[in-house]
């Protein structure tokens, strides 16, 4: 049996594939709009195509014995989702519905969904748990929550299992150094700071210095990308052994770091002191 990884050429998807191929047969589906083929482990089977292409999905499910789908493929820029909501509902919702329809049609019963802490919006508590009310404030968060609701409805009427994983902020790179973050344009804080310290970026823009935090800058919860990858695999194995089914989990470390702390830590580790 194999695992289909949708969006396996992206940041989190490629790290998950690299972990999966040590134990499982892996098929990667990615249209390379934001992903990179060179990030895909050579032991995986790569198919270039769109998530919403019924013919490609039929071919994959017919040719390969797929036991589960790990779904990473999505547009994920909050600001862009506000400016172009239809793109997010088309790619994150409509295309995923095609995937789910084909899974049901071909009898594929296990689904690991890459969701987001953006489904919570701006909660009135510092510590967000899975019981915190969802109230997304942008189309990106709403598109993810829509699919979460679809999954719950499917599980009521089909022999279908899912795990929803709501990420906080993914960071880091694989310990081999072979793959890491590569966004265009880069939108994640740590690589932006490192690019600046290496002279590849003129400046770092800090958006807001009057937050109610110790140093006035925004605090975020970070989780290492390899931990995210392993959480997906543990979720799949939990479903396969009957230990978990139809669950939602937050993925973070429970502690936050401010923008200023991240900048200062990068400076300390690199021995460079730009940020003029």
Short mmCIF file of C-alpha atoms in Angstrom, two decimals:
data_model
loop_
_atom_site.label_atom_id
_atom_site.label_comp_id
_atom_site.label_asym_id
_atom_site.label_seq_id
_atom_site.Cartn_x
_atom_site.Cartn_y
_atom_site.Cartn_z
CA UNK A 1 0.00 0.00 0.00
CA UNK A 2 1.13 3.54 -0.73
CA UNK A 3 0.50 7.01 0.62
CA UNK A 4 -0.51 9.84 -1.71
CA UNK A 5 1.00 13.18 -0.69
CA UNK A 6 -0.77 16.11 -2.34
CA UNK A 7 1.51 19.14 -2.32
CA UNK A 8 4.56 17.00 -1.64
CA UNK A 9 6.92 19.42 -3.42
CA UNK A 10 6.22 22.23 -0.96
CA UNK A 11 7.94 23.10 2.29
CA UNK A 12 6.07 20.92 4.78
CA UNK A 13 5.05 18.33 2.21
CA UNK A 14 8.61 17.65 1.05
CA UNK A 15 9.82 17.20 4.63
CA UNK A 16 6.98 14.75 5.26
CA UNK A 17 7.83 12.81 2.10
CA UNK A 18 11.45 12.57 3.22
CA UNK A 19 10.30 10.97 6.48
CA UNK A 20 7.70 8.73 4.85
CA UNK A 21 9.96 7.12 2.24
CA UNK A 22 11.95 5.44 5.01
CA UNK A 23 8.97 3.17 5.69
CA UNK A 24 6.28 3.57 3.03
CA UNK A 25 5.77 3.70 -0.72
CA UNK A 26 4.98 7.33 -1.53
CA UNK A 27 3.27 8.98 -4.50
CA UNK A 28 3.56 12.77 -4.75
CA UNK A 29 1.04 14.91 -6.65
CA UNK A 30 2.04 18.55 -7.14
CA UNK A 31 1.54 21.11 -9.90
CA UNK A 32 4.78 22.91 -8.91
CA UNK A 33 3.03 26.28 -8.75
CA UNK A 34 4.76 27.01 -5.45
CA UNK A 35 6.66 23.74 -4.95
CA UNK A 36 9.96 22.55 -6.37
CA UNK A 37 10.55 19.15 -7.94
CA UNK A 38 14.11 19.02 -6.58
CA UNK A 39 12.72 18.97 -3.04
CA UNK A 40 10.97 15.63 -3.64
CA UNK A 41 12.89 12.62 -2.36
CA UNK A 42 14.06 10.44 -5.25
CA UNK A 43 12.51 7.35 -3.66
CA UNK A 44 9.01 8.80 -4.12
CA UNK A 45 6.98 8.56 -7.32
CA UNK A 46 6.28 12.07 -8.63
CA UNK A 47 3.26 12.98 -10.73
CA UNK A 48 2.92 16.55 -11.94
CA UNK A 49 -0.70 17.65 -12.01
CA UNK A 50 -3.50 19.63 -10.43
CA UNK A 51 -5.36 18.50 -7.35
CA UNK A 52 -8.70 19.19 -9.01
CA UNK A 53 -7.96 17.11 -12.13
CA UNK A 54 -10.34 14.15 -11.94
CA UNK A 55 -8.56 12.21 -14.68
CA UNK A 56 -5.19 12.38 -12.94
CA UNK A 57 -6.74 11.35 -9.63
CA UNK A 58 -8.51 8.42 -11.30
CA UNK A 59 -5.20 7.30 -12.79
CA UNK A 60 -3.39 7.56 -9.46
CA UNK A 61 -6.04 5.69 -7.50
CA UNK A 62 -6.33 3.02 -10.20
CA UNK A 63 -2.59 2.51 -10.75
CA UNK A 64 -1.38 2.72 -7.16
CA UNK A 65 -2.78 0.99 -4.09
CA UNK A 66 -3.34 4.14 -2.04
CA UNK A 67 -4.13 3.55 1.63
CA UNK A 68 -4.19 7.19 2.75
CA UNK A 69 -3.93 10.75 1.48
CA UNK A 70 -1.82 13.44 3.14
CA UNK A 71 -3.19 16.74 1.88
CA UNK A 72 -0.79 19.72 1.96
CA UNK A 73 -1.68 21.36 -1.36
CA UNK A 74 -3.10 24.84 -0.77
CA UNK A 75 -2.59 28.54 -1.19
CA UNK A 76 -1.58 29.89 2.21
CA UNK A 77 -0.86 33.63 2.15
CA UNK A 78 -3.29 35.45 4.42
CA UNK A 79 -2.92 38.84 2.75
CA UNK A 80 -3.34 37.39 -0.72
CA UNK A 81 -6.46 35.54 0.40
CA UNK A 82 -8.05 38.86 1.36
CA UNK A 83 -7.16 40.41 -2.00
CA UNK A 84 -8.12 37.36 -4.07
CA UNK A 85 -10.60 35.24 -2.11
CA UNK A 86 -11.91 33.35 -5.14
CA UNK A 87 -8.44 31.90 -5.75
CA UNK A 88 -8.44 30.50 -2.22
CA UNK A 89 -11.94 29.07 -2.38
CA UNK A 90 -11.22 27.56 -5.81
CA UNK A 91 -7.87 25.99 -4.93
CA UNK A 92 -8.31 25.23 -1.23
CA UNK A 93 -11.98 24.22 -1.24
CA UNK A 94 -13.22 23.27 -4.71
CA UNK A 95 -10.12 21.29 -5.67
CA UNK A 96 -10.14 19.48 -2.33
CA UNK A 97 -13.76 18.48 -2.89
CA UNK A 98 -12.72 16.82 -6.16
CA UNK A 99 -10.01 14.93 -4.28
CA UNK A 100 -12.44 13.78 -1.59
CA UNK A 101 -15.01 12.68 -4.18
CA UNK A 102 -12.38 10.56 -5.91
CA UNK A 103 -11.24 9.07 -2.62
CA UNK A 104 -14.80 7.99 -1.82
CA UNK A 105 -15.26 6.66 -5.36
CA UNK A 106 -12.08 4.56 -5.17
CA UNK A 107 -12.57 3.40 -1.59
CA UNK A 108 -9.63 5.29 -0.06
CA UNK A 109 -10.65 5.79 3.55
CA UNK A 110 -7.90 7.69 5.40
CA UNK A 111 -7.18 11.41 5.12
CA UNK A 112 -4.66 13.62 6.95
CA UNK A 113 -5.53 17.28 6.49
CA UNK A 114 -3.07 20.14 6.73
CA UNK A 115 -5.12 22.85 8.42
CA UNK A 116 -4.08 25.99 10.28
CA UNK A 117 -4.35 27.86 13.57
CA UNK A 118 -5.82 30.65 11.42
CA UNK A 119 -9.14 28.83 11.88
CA UNK A 120 -9.23 30.31 15.40
CA UNK A 121 -9.07 33.92 14.24
CA UNK A 122 -8.25 36.21 17.17
CA UNK A 123 -9.27 34.24 20.28
CA UNK A 124 -9.76 35.90 23.64
CA UNK A 125 -7.26 33.57 25.33
CA UNK A 126 -3.48 33.33 25.25
CA UNK A 127 -3.40 29.53 25.25
CA UNK A 128 -5.31 28.08 22.32
CA UNK A 129 -6.57 24.51 22.68
CA UNK A 130 -8.55 22.31 20.33
CA UNK A 131 -11.66 23.33 22.30
CA UNK A 132 -11.14 27.04 21.56
CA UNK A 133 -13.94 28.35 19.35
CA UNK A 134 -13.11 28.70 15.66
CA UNK A 135 -13.71 32.13 14.14
CA UNK A 136 -11.43 32.71 11.14
CA UNK A 137 -11.04 36.33 10.03
CA UNK A 138 -9.73 35.85 6.49
CA UNK A 139 -10.53 33.70 3.44
CA UNK A 140 -7.47 31.50 4.00
CA UNK A 141 -8.61 30.48 7.47
CA UNK A 142 -12.22 30.12 6.31
CA UNK A 143 -11.21 27.91 3.38
CA UNK A 144 -9.45 25.51 5.75
CA UNK A 145 -12.34 25.45 8.22
CA UNK A 146 -14.76 24.69 5.39
CA UNK A 147 -12.84 21.52 4.56
CA UNK A 148 -12.71 20.55 8.23
CA UNK A 149 -16.51 20.73 8.28
CA UNK A 150 -16.76 18.72 5.06
CA UNK A 151 -14.58 15.99 6.57
CA UNK A 152 -16.82 15.70 9.62
CA UNK A 153 -19.89 15.43 7.40
CA UNK A 154 -18.26 12.77 5.19
CA UNK A 155 -17.33 10.66 8.19
CA UNK A 156 -20.99 10.58 9.25
CA UNK A 157 -22.15 8.91 6.05
CA UNK A 158 -19.13 7.06 4.63
CA UNK A 159 -16.55 4.57 5.83
CA UNK A 160 -14.07 7.43 6.03
CA UNK A 161 -11.52 8.49 8.64
CA UNK A 162 -9.64 11.74 9.03
CA UNK A 163 -7.24 13.64 11.24
CA UNK A 164 -7.10 17.44 11.10
CA UNK A 165 -3.79 19.06 12.07
CA UNK A 166 -3.93 22.78 12.83
CA UNK A 167 -0.44 24.21 12.51
CA UNK A 168 0.95 27.24 14.17
CA UNK A 169 4.19 28.54 12.54
CA UNK A 170 6.39 26.00 10.79
CA UNK A 171 10.11 26.68 10.93
CA UNK A 172 13.46 25.02 10.34
CA UNK A 173 14.93 22.63 7.80
CA UNK A 174 15.75 18.95 7.50
CA UNK A 175 18.76 17.84 9.52
CA UNK A 176 20.44 16.56 6.36
CA UNK A 177 20.58 20.09 4.98
CA UNK A 178 19.20 18.78 1.69
CA UNK A 179 15.86 20.58 1.91
CA UNK A 180 14.45 23.56 3.76
CA UNK A 181 12.33 26.65 3.23
CA UNK A 182 12.12 28.06 -0.27
CA UNK A 183 9.29 30.49 -0.89
CA UNK A 184 8.97 33.06 -3.66
CA UNK A 185 8.40 35.64 -2.39
CA UNK A 186 9.72 34.62 1.02
CA UNK A 187 7.11 35.26 3.70
CA UNK A 188 8.49 33.48 6.78
CA UNK A 189 10.37 35.44 9.41
CA UNK A 190 13.39 33.21 10.07
CA UNK A 191 14.55 32.85 6.43
CA UNK A 192 13.92 36.58 5.91
CA UNK A 193 16.21 37.40 8.84
CA UNK A 194 18.86 34.96 7.65
CA UNK A 195 18.73 36.38 4.12
CA UNK A 196 19.30 39.83 5.57
CA UNK A 197 22.22 38.69 7.71
CA UNK A 198 23.78 37.06 4.64
CA UNK A 199 23.47 40.27 2.65
CA UNK A 200 20.76 38.90 0.35
CA UNK A 201 18.10 41.33 1.59
CA UNK A 202 18.52 45.05 2.31
CA UNK A 203 16.38 45.26 5.41
CA UNK A 204 13.93 43.53 7.71
CA UNK A 205 10.49 45.08 8.12
CA UNK A 206 9.06 44.72 11.63
CA UNK A 207 5.32 45.27 11.47
CA UNK A 208 4.30 46.69 14.83
CA UNK A 209 6.33 47.59 17.91
CA UNK A 210 3.47 48.43 20.26
CA UNK A 211 2.03 44.98 20.96
CA UNK A 212 1.23 44.16 24.58
CA UNK A 213 4.39 42.06 24.88
CA UNK A 214 7.65 42.45 26.78
CA UNK A 215 9.48 44.01 23.83
CA UNK A 216 6.49 45.37 21.91
CA UNK A 217 6.78 42.99 18.94
CA UNK A 218 4.39 40.22 17.91
CA UNK A 219 4.76 36.80 19.54
CA UNK A 220 4.29 33.59 17.55
CA UNK A 221 4.36 29.91 18.40
CA UNK A 222 6.90 28.02 16.25
CA UNK A 223 7.16 24.30 15.56
CA UNK A 224 9.98 22.57 13.71
CA UNK A 225 8.99 21.31 10.27
CA UNK A 226 10.33 17.81 11.00
CA UNK A 227 8.09 17.61 14.06
CA UNK A 228 5.17 18.54 11.81
CA UNK A 229 6.14 15.81 9.37
CA UNK A 230 6.34 13.21 12.11
CA UNK A 231 2.98 14.31 13.51
CA UNK A 232 1.40 13.49 10.15
CA UNK A 233 2.95 10.05 10.14
CA UNK A 234 1.89 9.37 13.73
CA UNK A 235 -1.65 10.46 12.83
CA UNK A 236 -1.74 8.02 9.94
CA UNK A 237 -0.34 5.18 12.02
CA UNK A 238 -2.84 5.97 14.76
CA UNK A 239 -5.70 5.62 12.29
CA UNK A 240 -4.23 2.47 10.73
CA UNK A 241 -4.04 0.77 14.14
CA UNK A 242 -7.46 2.00 15.27
CA UNK A 243 -6.09 4.17 18.08
CA UNK A 244 -7.43 7.47 16.72
CA UNK A 245 -10.03 8.50 14.21
CA UNK A 246 -11.79 11.72 13.25
CA UNK A 247 -9.68 13.88 15.54
CA UNK A 248 -8.38 17.45 15.44
CA UNK A 249 -5.01 18.37 16.93
CA UNK A 250 -3.11 21.63 17.32
CA UNK A 251 0.56 21.47 16.34
CA UNK A 252 2.75 23.96 18.16
CA UNK A 253 5.10 24.00 21.13
CA UNK A 254 2.91 25.94 23.54
CA UNK A 255 5.42 28.77 23.95
CA UNK A 256 5.86 31.93 21.92
CA UNK A 257 8.83 33.93 20.69
CA UNK A 258 8.69 37.57 19.69
CA UNK A 259 9.90 38.98 16.40
CA UNK A 260 12.70 40.75 18.25
CA UNK A 261 13.74 37.53 20.01
CA UNK A 262 13.90 35.70 16.67
CA UNK A 263 16.05 38.44 15.13
CA UNK A 264 18.41 38.52 18.11
CA UNK A 265 18.72 34.72 18.18
CA UNK A 266 19.57 34.60 14.47
CA UNK A 267 22.19 37.30 15.03
CA UNK A 268 23.70 35.40 17.95
CA UNK A 269 23.89 32.06 16.15
CA UNK A 270 25.21 33.51 12.89
CA UNK A 271 27.63 35.93 14.52
CA UNK A 272 26.33 38.66 12.22
CA UNK A 273 24.83 41.94 13.39
CA UNK A 274 23.10 43.63 10.46
CA UNK A 275 19.52 45.00 10.78
CA UNK A 276 20.46 48.63 10.07
#
